[in-house]
Coordinates of C-alpha atoms and ligand atoms in Angstrom, one line a residue:
M15 CA 17.6 8.6 -170.8
G16 CA 16.2 12.3 -168.7
E17 CA 16.2 12.6 -165.2
V18 CA 13.3 14.8 -163.5
L19 CA 13.0 16.1 -159.8
R20 CA 9.8 14.8 -158.5
I21 CA 8.3 16.6 -155.8
A22 CA 4.9 16.1 -154.0
G23 CA 3.8 19.5 -152.6
G24 CA 1.9 20.7 -149.5
K25 CA 4.5 19.3 -147.0
R26 CA 5.6 22.5 -144.1
L27 CA 9.4 22.3 -144.1
E28 CA 11.0 22.6 -140.7
G29 CA 14.5 21.9 -139.6
E30 CA 18.2 23.3 -139.9
V31 CA 20.6 23.4 -142.7
W32 CA 24.2 24.1 -142.6
L33 CA 24.6 26.0 -145.9
P34 CA 27.5 24.7 -148.2
T35 CA 30.3 26.5 -149.9
A36 CA 29.2 29.4 -152.2
K37 CA 29.5 28.3 -155.7
N38 CA 29.9 31.7 -157.2
S39 CA 33.1 32.3 -154.7
L40 CA 34.7 28.8 -155.1
L41 CA 34.6 29.3 -159.1
P42 CA 37.1 32.3 -159.4
I43 CA 39.0 30.7 -156.2
L44 CA 39.3 27.6 -158.3
A45 CA 40.9 29.6 -161.4
A46 CA 42.8 31.9 -159.0
S47 CA 44.9 28.6 -158.0
L48 CA 46.6 29.0 -161.4
L49 CA 48.3 32.0 -160.0
C50 CA 49.8 30.5 -157.3
A51 CA 53.3 28.9 -156.7
G52 CA 52.9 26.5 -153.9
P53 CA 49.7 24.1 -153.1
V54 CA 46.3 25.2 -152.6
R55 CA 43.7 23.5 -150.4
V56 CA 40.1 24.5 -150.8
R57 CA 37.8 23.5 -148.0
Q58 CA 34.1 21.8 -148.1
V59 CA 33.8 22.1 -152.0
P60 CA 30.4 20.7 -153.2
R61 CA 29.8 18.1 -155.6
L62 CA 28.5 20.4 -158.7
T63 CA 28.8 20.3 -162.2
D64 CA 30.4 23.1 -162.3
V65 CA 33.4 22.1 -160.3
D66 CA 33.9 19.1 -162.2
N67 CA 33.9 21.3 -165.4
S68 CA 36.9 23.7 -163.8
L69 CA 38.8 20.6 -162.5
E70 CA 38.9 19.6 -166.1
L71 CA 40.3 23.6 -167.2
L72 CA 42.5 23.2 -164.4
R73 CA 44.1 19.9 -165.5
A74 CA 44.4 20.9 -169.1
A75 CA 45.9 24.3 -167.5
G76 CA 48.7 22.1 -166.2
M77 CA 47.4 21.6 -162.5
K78 CA 47.3 18.4 -160.6
A79 CA 43.9 18.6 -158.9
R80 CA 42.2 15.8 -156.7
R81 CA 39.4 15.3 -154.3
E82 CA 40.6 14.5 -150.8
G83 CA 37.2 13.9 -148.6
E84 CA 35.2 17.2 -148.8
D85 CA 38.3 19.2 -150.1
L86 CA 39.9 19.7 -152.9
S87 CA 43.7 19.7 -153.5
L88 CA 45.6 21.7 -156.4
S89 CA 49.2 21.8 -157.1
P90 CA 50.9 23.2 -159.9
G91 CA 52.6 20.8 -162.6
Q92 CA 54.1 21.9 -166.1
P93 CA 51.6 25.1 -167.5
G94 CA 50.0 23.7 -170.6
T95 CA 50.0 25.4 -174.1
G96 CA 47.1 27.9 -172.7
S97 CA 44.4 26.4 -174.9
L98 CA 41.4 25.3 -173.0
P99 CA 39.0 22.5 -173.8
D100 CA 35.5 23.5 -175.5
G101 CA 33.1 21.3 -173.6
P102 CA 34.0 22.6 -170.2
V103 CA 34.2 26.4 -171.4
G104 CA 31.2 26.1 -173.3
A105 CA 29.3 24.8 -170.1
M106 CA 29.4 27.3 -167.7
R107 CA 30.0 31.3 -167.4
S108 CA 32.9 30.9 -164.8
S109 CA 35.4 29.4 -167.8
V110 CA 35.8 33.5 -168.1
F111 CA 38.1 33.6 -164.9
Y112 CA 40.6 31.9 -166.6
L113 CA 41.4 34.1 -168.9
A114 CA 43.7 36.3 -166.6
P115 CA 45.1 33.5 -164.5
M116 CA 46.4 31.8 -167.8
L117 CA 48.0 34.9 -169.0
H118 CA 50.0 34.8 -166.2
R119 CA 50.9 31.1 -166.0
C120 CA 51.1 30.4 -170.0
G121 CA 51.4 34.1 -171.4
R122 CA 48.8 33.0 -173.5
V123 CA 45.0 31.8 -173.4
S124 CA 42.8 30.6 -176.3
M125 CA 39.2 29.6 -175.3
T126 CA 35.5 29.1 -177.2
L127 CA 32.7 31.4 -175.9
P128 CA 31.8 30.8 -172.4
G129 CA 28.7 29.5 -171.6
G130 CA 26.3 29.8 -168.6
C131 CA 22.6 30.5 -167.8
P132 CA 20.8 32.1 -170.5
L133 CA 19.8 35.4 -168.7
G134 CA 19.8 37.6 -172.0
P135 CA 22.8 39.0 -173.1
R136 CA 26.1 38.6 -171.1
P137 CA 28.8 40.1 -173.0
I138 CA 32.7 40.0 -171.5
D139 CA 33.8 43.6 -172.8
I140 CA 34.5 44.7 -169.3
H141 CA 37.2 41.6 -168.9
L142 CA 38.4 42.3 -172.4
D143 CA 38.7 45.9 -172.2
G144 CA 40.6 45.7 -168.8
L145 CA 42.9 43.0 -169.5
A146 CA 44.1 45.2 -172.6
R147 CA 44.7 47.9 -170.6
M148 CA 46.8 45.9 -168.8
G149 CA 48.9 44.8 -171.8
A150 CA 46.9 41.9 -173.0
E151 CA 47.0 41.5 -176.8
G152 CA 44.7 39.6 -179.2
G153 CA 40.8 39.0 -179.7
W154 CA 38.4 37.5 -181.1
R155 CA 38.6 35.2 -184.4
G156 CA 35.0 33.8 -185.3
E157 CA 33.8 32.2 -182.0
R158 CA 37.3 31.9 -180.8
L159 CA 38.9 34.3 -178.2
T160 CA 43.1 34.3 -178.1
L161 CA 45.1 36.6 -175.9
E162 CA 48.8 36.8 -175.3
A163 CA 50.9 39.2 -173.0
P164 CA 54.0 38.5 -174.2
E165 CA 55.5 41.3 -171.7
G166 CA 53.5 40.1 -169.0
L167 CA 50.4 42.3 -167.5
R168 CA 51.1 45.9 -165.7
G169 CA 48.9 48.0 -163.0
V170 CA 46.5 50.1 -164.5
D171 CA 43.9 53.0 -163.2
Y172 CA 41.1 51.4 -164.4
T173 CA 37.0 52.3 -164.4
L174 CA 34.7 49.9 -165.2
R175 CA 31.8 50.6 -167.1
L176 CA 29.3 49.1 -164.8
P177 CA 30.0 47.1 -161.5
S178 CA 30.2 43.4 -163.0
V179 CA 31.1 40.7 -160.6
G180 CA 33.2 38.8 -163.1
A181 CA 35.0 41.6 -164.7
T182 CA 36.2 42.8 -161.0
E183 CA 37.3 39.1 -160.4
T184 CA 39.0 38.9 -163.7
L185 CA 40.8 42.5 -163.2
L186 CA 41.6 41.4 -159.8
M187 CA 43.5 38.1 -160.7
A188 CA 45.0 40.1 -163.0
A189 CA 46.3 42.9 -161.1
V190 CA 47.5 40.7 -158.3
R191 CA 50.5 39.2 -160.5
A192 CA 50.7 42.6 -162.5
K193 CA 53.9 44.8 -162.5
G194 CA 52.8 47.7 -160.3
I195 CA 49.6 49.2 -158.9
T196 CA 46.3 48.5 -160.4
V197 CA 43.4 50.7 -159.1
L198 CA 39.9 49.1 -159.9
R199 CA 36.9 52.0 -159.8
G200 CA 33.7 51.1 -160.2
A201 CA 34.2 47.7 -159.1
A202 CA 31.4 45.2 -157.8
R203 CA 31.3 44.8 -153.8
E204 CA 29.2 41.6 -153.9
P205 CA 30.6 39.1 -151.0
E206 CA 32.0 36.6 -153.6
V207 CA 34.3 39.4 -154.7
V208 CA 35.6 40.1 -151.0
D209 CA 35.8 36.2 -150.9
L210 CA 38.3 35.9 -154.0
A211 CA 40.5 38.8 -152.3
R212 CA 40.7 37.0 -149.0
F213 CA 41.8 33.9 -150.7
L214 CA 44.1 36.3 -152.9
M215 CA 45.7 37.8 -149.7
A216 CA 45.8 34.3 -148.0
C217 CA 48.1 33.6 -150.8
G218 CA 50.5 36.8 -150.2
A219 CA 48.3 39.0 -152.4
H220 CA 48.1 43.0 -151.5
I221 CA 45.1 44.4 -151.8
C222 CA 42.9 47.3 -150.2
G223 CA 39.2 48.0 -150.4
A224 CA 37.6 44.8 -151.5
G225 CA 34.1 45.1 -150.7
T226 CA 33.6 48.7 -151.7
G227 CA 33.6 50.5 -155.2
T228 CA 37.4 51.3 -155.5
I229 CA 40.0 48.6 -154.9
W230 CA 43.8 49.2 -154.9
I231 CA 46.2 46.2 -155.7
Q232 CA 50.1 46.3 -155.5
G233 CA 51.1 43.3 -158.2
Q234 CA 53.6 40.6 -156.5
E235 CA 55.9 38.4 -158.8
R236 CA 55.2 35.5 -156.8
L237 CA 52.2 34.1 -154.6
S238 CA 52.1 31.2 -152.5
G239 CA 49.3 28.7 -152.0
A240 CA 46.8 28.7 -149.0
V241 CA 44.3 26.4 -147.2
Y242 CA 41.2 28.0 -147.7
R243 CA 37.4 27.8 -146.6
P244 CA 35.5 29.7 -149.0
V245 CA 32.4 31.8 -147.9
A246 CA 28.6 30.0 -147.2
D247 CA 26.2 29.9 -150.3
R248 CA 23.9 33.2 -149.9
I249 CA 21.9 32.0 -152.5
V250 CA 21.4 28.1 -150.9
G251 CA 20.5 30.1 -147.9
A252 CA 17.7 32.2 -149.9
T253 CA 16.7 29.1 -151.4
V254 CA 16.1 27.4 -148.3
L255 CA 13.8 30.7 -146.9
A256 CA 11.9 30.9 -149.8
A257 CA 11.2 27.2 -149.1
A258 CA 10.2 27.7 -145.8
A259 CA 8.3 31.2 -146.3
A260 CA 6.4 29.1 -149.3
T261 CA 5.2 26.5 -147.0
G262 CA 4.3 28.1 -143.7
G263 CA 7.5 26.5 -142.3
R264 CA 10.3 27.6 -139.7
V265 CA 14.3 26.6 -140.7
T266 CA 17.2 27.5 -139.5
L267 CA 20.2 28.2 -141.3
R268 CA 23.6 27.5 -139.9
R269 CA 27.2 28.5 -141.4
C270 CA 25.5 31.5 -142.9
V271 CA 26.7 35.4 -143.0
P272 CA 23.4 36.8 -141.8
A273 CA 24.4 40.2 -143.5
H274 CA 24.8 38.7 -146.8
L275 CA 20.7 37.5 -146.3
E276 CA 19.5 40.9 -144.9
A277 CA 18.0 42.0 -148.2
V278 CA 15.8 38.6 -148.4
V279 CA 14.7 38.8 -144.8
E280 CA 13.8 42.0 -145.0
V281 CA 11.4 41.1 -148.2
L282 CA 10.1 37.6 -146.2
V283 CA 9.8 40.2 -143.0
R284 CA 7.5 42.5 -144.8
A285 CA 5.4 39.6 -145.8
G286 CA 4.7 38.1 -142.2
C287 CA 7.7 35.9 -141.6
Q288 CA 9.4 36.4 -138.3
A289 CA 13.3 36.4 -138.0
Q290 CA 16.0 36.3 -135.8
R291 CA 19.6 36.2 -135.7
L292 CA 21.2 32.9 -133.9
G293 CA 25.0 34.5 -133.1
P294 CA 27.2 35.5 -135.8
A295 CA 26.8 32.4 -138.1
A296 CA 23.1 31.3 -137.7
L297 CA 19.6 32.6 -138.7
M298 CA 15.8 31.3 -138.0
L299 CA 12.6 32.3 -140.0
E300 CA 9.4 31.5 -138.9
A301 CA 6.7 31.8 -141.7
P302 CA 2.8 32.3 -141.4
P303 CA 0.9 30.0 -143.1
R304 CA 0.3 32.6 -146.3
L305 CA 2.4 35.5 -146.9
E306 CA 1.2 38.8 -147.3
G307 CA 2.3 40.1 -151.3
A308 CA 6.0 41.4 -151.3
G309 CA 4.9 44.4 -152.9
L310 CA 7.6 45.8 -155.3
V311 CA 11.6 44.2 -155.1
R312 CA 14.1 45.8 -157.0
A313 CA 16.9 43.2 -157.3
G314 CA 20.4 44.7 -158.3
E315 CA 24.2 45.0 -157.4
Y316 CA 25.2 43.9 -153.5
P317 CA 24.1 45.0 -150.9
A318 CA 20.4 45.3 -152.8
F319 CA 18.5 42.3 -153.5
P320 CA 20.5 39.5 -155.2
T321 CA 19.4 39.0 -158.5
D322 CA 20.1 35.2 -158.4
A323 CA 17.5 35.0 -155.4
A324 CA 14.7 37.0 -157.3
P325 CA 13.0 33.9 -159.1
I326 CA 13.7 31.9 -155.8
V327 CA 12.0 34.1 -153.5
A328 CA 9.0 35.7 -156.1
A329 CA 8.4 31.2 -156.1
A330 CA 7.6 31.8 -152.4
F331 CA 4.7 34.9 -153.2
L332 CA 2.7 32.5 -155.5
R333 CA 0.3 31.7 -153.3
A334 CA 0.3 35.0 -151.2
R335 CA -2.8 37.1 -150.5
G336 CA -1.2 40.2 -152.0
N337 CA 0.4 41.2 -155.5
S338 CA 4.2 41.0 -155.7
H339 CA 5.9 42.6 -158.3
F340 CA 9.7 41.6 -158.9
E341 CA 12.0 43.7 -161.0
D342 CA 15.4 42.4 -162.0
T343 CA 17.7 45.4 -162.9
V344 CA 20.8 43.1 -163.6
F345 CA 20.0 40.6 -166.4
A346 CA 17.2 41.0 -169.0
S347 CA 15.7 37.6 -168.7
R348 CA 15.5 36.6 -165.0
F349 CA 12.0 35.3 -165.2
S350 CA 12.1 32.4 -168.0
C351 CA 10.9 30.3 -165.1
A352 CA 7.2 32.2 -165.0
A353 CA 6.0 29.4 -167.8
G354 CA 6.6 27.1 -165.2
F355 CA 4.7 29.2 -162.5
S356 CA 1.8 29.5 -164.8
A357 CA 1.8 25.8 -165.6
L358 CA 1.4 25.2 -162.1
G359 CA -1.5 27.6 -161.9
A360 CA -0.1 30.9 -160.5
G361 CA -1.5 34.1 -161.5
V362 CA 1.7 35.6 -163.1
Q363 CA 2.9 37.6 -165.9
A364 CA 6.6 38.0 -167.2
A365 CA 7.2 41.3 -169.3
G366 CA 11.1 42.1 -169.8
R367 CA 12.9 42.6 -166.7
R368 CA 9.9 42.3 -164.5
L369 CA 7.4 39.7 -163.1
D370 CA 4.3 40.4 -161.6
I371 CA 2.6 38.0 -159.3
R372 CA -1.2 38.5 -158.4
P373 CA -3.2 36.4 -155.8
F374 CA -5.2 33.3 -158.1
G375 CA -6.3 29.5 -157.2
P376 CA -4.6 26.6 -155.4
L377 CA -1.2 25.7 -157.1
K378 CA -1.7 22.5 -158.7
G379 CA 1.3 19.5 -159.6
A380 CA 2.6 19.9 -163.3
C381 CA 5.4 19.1 -165.2
V382 CA 7.4 21.9 -166.1
T383 CA 11.1 22.4 -167.2
A384 CA 13.9 24.8 -165.2
P385 CA 14.8 27.3 -167.9
D386 CA 18.4 27.7 -165.9
L387 CA 19.9 27.4 -162.6
R388 CA 18.1 29.7 -160.5
G389 CA 14.8 29.2 -162.3
G390 CA 15.0 25.6 -161.5
A391 CA 15.4 26.1 -158.0
A392 CA 12.6 28.9 -157.9
L393 CA 10.0 25.9 -159.9
A394 CA 11.1 23.5 -156.8
V395 CA 10.2 26.3 -154.4
A396 CA 6.9 26.8 -156.5
A397 CA 6.2 22.7 -156.5
L398 CA 6.7 22.6 -152.6
Q399 CA 3.3 24.5 -152.2
A400 CA 1.4 22.8 -155.2
E401 CA -1.0 19.9 -154.6
G402 CA 0.0 16.6 -156.0
V403 CA 3.0 15.6 -157.9
S404 CA 5.3 17.8 -160.0
L405 CA 8.0 17.0 -162.2
I406 CA 10.9 19.3 -162.9
G407 CA 13.1 18.9 -166.2
G408 CA 16.1 20.6 -167.4
T409 CA 18.0 19.1 -163.9
A410 CA 21.4 19.9 -165.3
H411 CA 20.9 23.4 -164.6
I412 CA 19.9 22.8 -161.4
R413 CA 23.2 20.1 -161.0
R414 CA 25.2 23.0 -161.5
G415 CA 24.7 25.0 -158.4
Y416 CA 23.2 22.9 -156.1
G417 CA 24.7 19.6 -155.0
D418 CA 21.7 17.6 -154.2
L419 CA 18.6 19.9 -154.2
A420 CA 16.2 16.8 -153.5
A421 CA 18.5 15.9 -150.5
L422 CA 18.4 19.4 -149.2
L423 CA 14.9 19.5 -149.2
R424 CA 14.1 16.0 -148.2
R425 CA 16.3 17.1 -145.1
L426 CA 13.7 19.5 -144.0
G427 CA 10.8 17.1 -144.6
A428 CA 9.8 17.7 -148.3
D429 CA 9.0 14.7 -150.4
A430 CA 11.3 15.2 -153.2
R431 CA 13.4 13.3 -155.3
W432 CA 15.5 12.5 -158.2
Q433 CA 13.6 9.9 -160.7
D434 CA 14.6 9.2 -164.5
E435 CA 11.8 10.3 -166.6
E436 CA 11.0 6.8 -167.6
S437 CA 10.3 5.3 -164.3
T438 CA 7.9 8.4 -163.4
R439 CA 5.9 7.8 -166.1
T440 CA 5.3 4.5 -164.7
F441 CA 5.2 5.2 -161.5
D442 CA 2.9 8.1 -161.5
G443 CA 0.6 5.6 -163.6
N444 CA -2.2 5.6 -161.1
K445 CA -2.8 9.2 -161.6
G446 CA -4.5 8.3 -164.9
K447 CA -4.5 9.3 -168.5
N448 CA -4.5 12.9 -168.5
F449 CA -1.6 13.2 -166.2
L450 CA 0.4 11.3 -168.7
V451 CA -0.8 13.1 -171.5
S452 CA 0.2 16.2 -170.0
C453 CA 3.5 15.0 -169.0
A454 CA 4.2 13.8 -172.7
E455 CA 2.9 17.2 -173.9
S456 CA 5.2 19.0 -171.7
S457 CA 8.3 20.2 -172.5
I458 CA 10.4 18.1 -169.8
R459 CA 13.6 17.8 -172.6
P460 CA 16.4 17.3 -169.3
Ligands
LIG530 C1 28.1 36.6 -161.7 O1 27.8 36.7 -163.0 C2 27.4 35.2 -161.1 N1 28.1 34.0 -161.7 C3 25.7 35.4 -161.1 O2 25.2 34.0 -160.7 C4 25.4 36.3 -160.7 O3 23.7 36.5 -161.4 C5 25.8 37.9 -161.2 O4 27.5 37.6 -161.0 C6 25.1 39.2 -160.5 O5 25.3 39.0 -159.0 C7 29.5 33.6 -161.2 O6 29.9 34.1 -160.3 C8 29.4 32.6 -161.8 P1 27.8 40.3 -163.9 P2 28.5 37.6 -163.9 O7 29.5 40.6 -164.9 O8 29.9 38.1 -163.2 C9 27.0 43.2 -167.6 C10 24.3 32.1 -160.6 O9 23.2 31.7 -160.9 N2 28.2 42.7 -168.2 O10 28.1 41.1 -162.7 O11 28.1 37.1 -165.3 C11 26.1 41.6 -168.0 O12 25.8 41.5 -169.0 C12 25.0 33.2 -161.8 O13 25.0 31.2 -159.8 C13 28.9 43.3 -169.4 O14 27.9 44.4 -170.1 O15 27.5 38.6 -164.0 C14 24.8 41.6 -166.8 O16 23.8 42.4 -167.4 C15 23.9 33.6 -162.6 N3 30.0 43.4 -169.6 C16 25.6 42.8 -165.7 O17 27.0 43.5 -166.4 C17 31.0 42.9 -169.2 O18 31.9 42.6 -169.3 C18 26.1 42.1 -164.7 O19 26.8 40.9 -165.0 C19 30.6 41.6 -167.9 C20 29.1 42.0 -167.6

């Protein structure tokens, strides 16, 4: 039986949220633990399906992994054969992070195509090209990728063809235990890259320049373990800010890095919100009852507006007084949630990398489907502003990146909860036939 996220809109959100650990920092760090000879303890690990899948991969690679309260404890056991199970590999993009650590740990890696959100083409050519320059041999046979490094990996001077976050992280993990010095040019500068470098340095790696376009790495034969708490999740932060902005609310983010949210806050302030830093790790945002239009917002590489936040913040502008235009320069299909926005009654048009929003009538609750992780969060932000009940299907996407989005929103006063699809039909029967028919005809297929 499928699950839906049920949101009754119209509540003004108010309160305080402690940001969880960033999924996109945590997942490469979990893979990087395979590079360590000693135990690793990762602090405050949220319960995400991507973490469950990572644990399966780590165990297949011979790591002993167990949860201890909020922490994850990882220690090296016997290295496996280098083959990774198809299920978890195909369930997330982050399985690509296992290539370099497995080459160091097992001398080989064999896996199927990594999965992840359908955001347009997501090739891994830069990961593979960089690894090949460092001495990895092999390639695709059908949909199976097998790489070997019989002589180990060696340092190189490598220029990435574009600043891919994932490829920078792959090559960083390859370089910290390669023979000699690696220079990565044209590297991604995202906070999650810096966080991975910090974790690796805590384990004894020598890295200089993470967070800039050029990273120098002196390879080490051995890395120890470490106790590490990854950085706070800036995209969950952006989600909470967008939810407050959408509902004329007021929220305080705690355990956040305000600098990581600067581009998002700037757009919301331009639209009439007030923001204030409350010390080094807290940020308050207060929204007017209705936002002004956002104008043109262009998402790109850090420190530009984050691509992951684009559909979510766009959702806050569905009721705005003026026009908003969001453009994503990173992924080709970032705005698949536009169909859901339209179903809720918004005046939106998505074409290619662009989403245009114009003032339209009020939003009305509807049955919609999350097309991907951030698109799902965007539909939740949209539903918070709609009159009546919305049901969001495709919740498996949302659960990959938000521990419990319903609980997070409820803490701020929203009427949001998970329900199984069948009981939703019965529960909302008093809304009459039209509502049931629209649900039955909608594309809820979690
Ligand atoms: C990471 O994806 C994040 N995922 C994404 O978050 C995030 O949107 C993205 O970085 C950009 O910030 C994880 O960290 C697990 P890229 P990644 O490599 O590494 C092209 C979320 O919702 N490219 O920087 O896959 C690619 O097609 C997710 O949490 C190549 O052409 O992003 C894309 O257009 C979604 N060849 C662009 O680069 C390559 O070898 C940027 O991708 C690699 C990438």
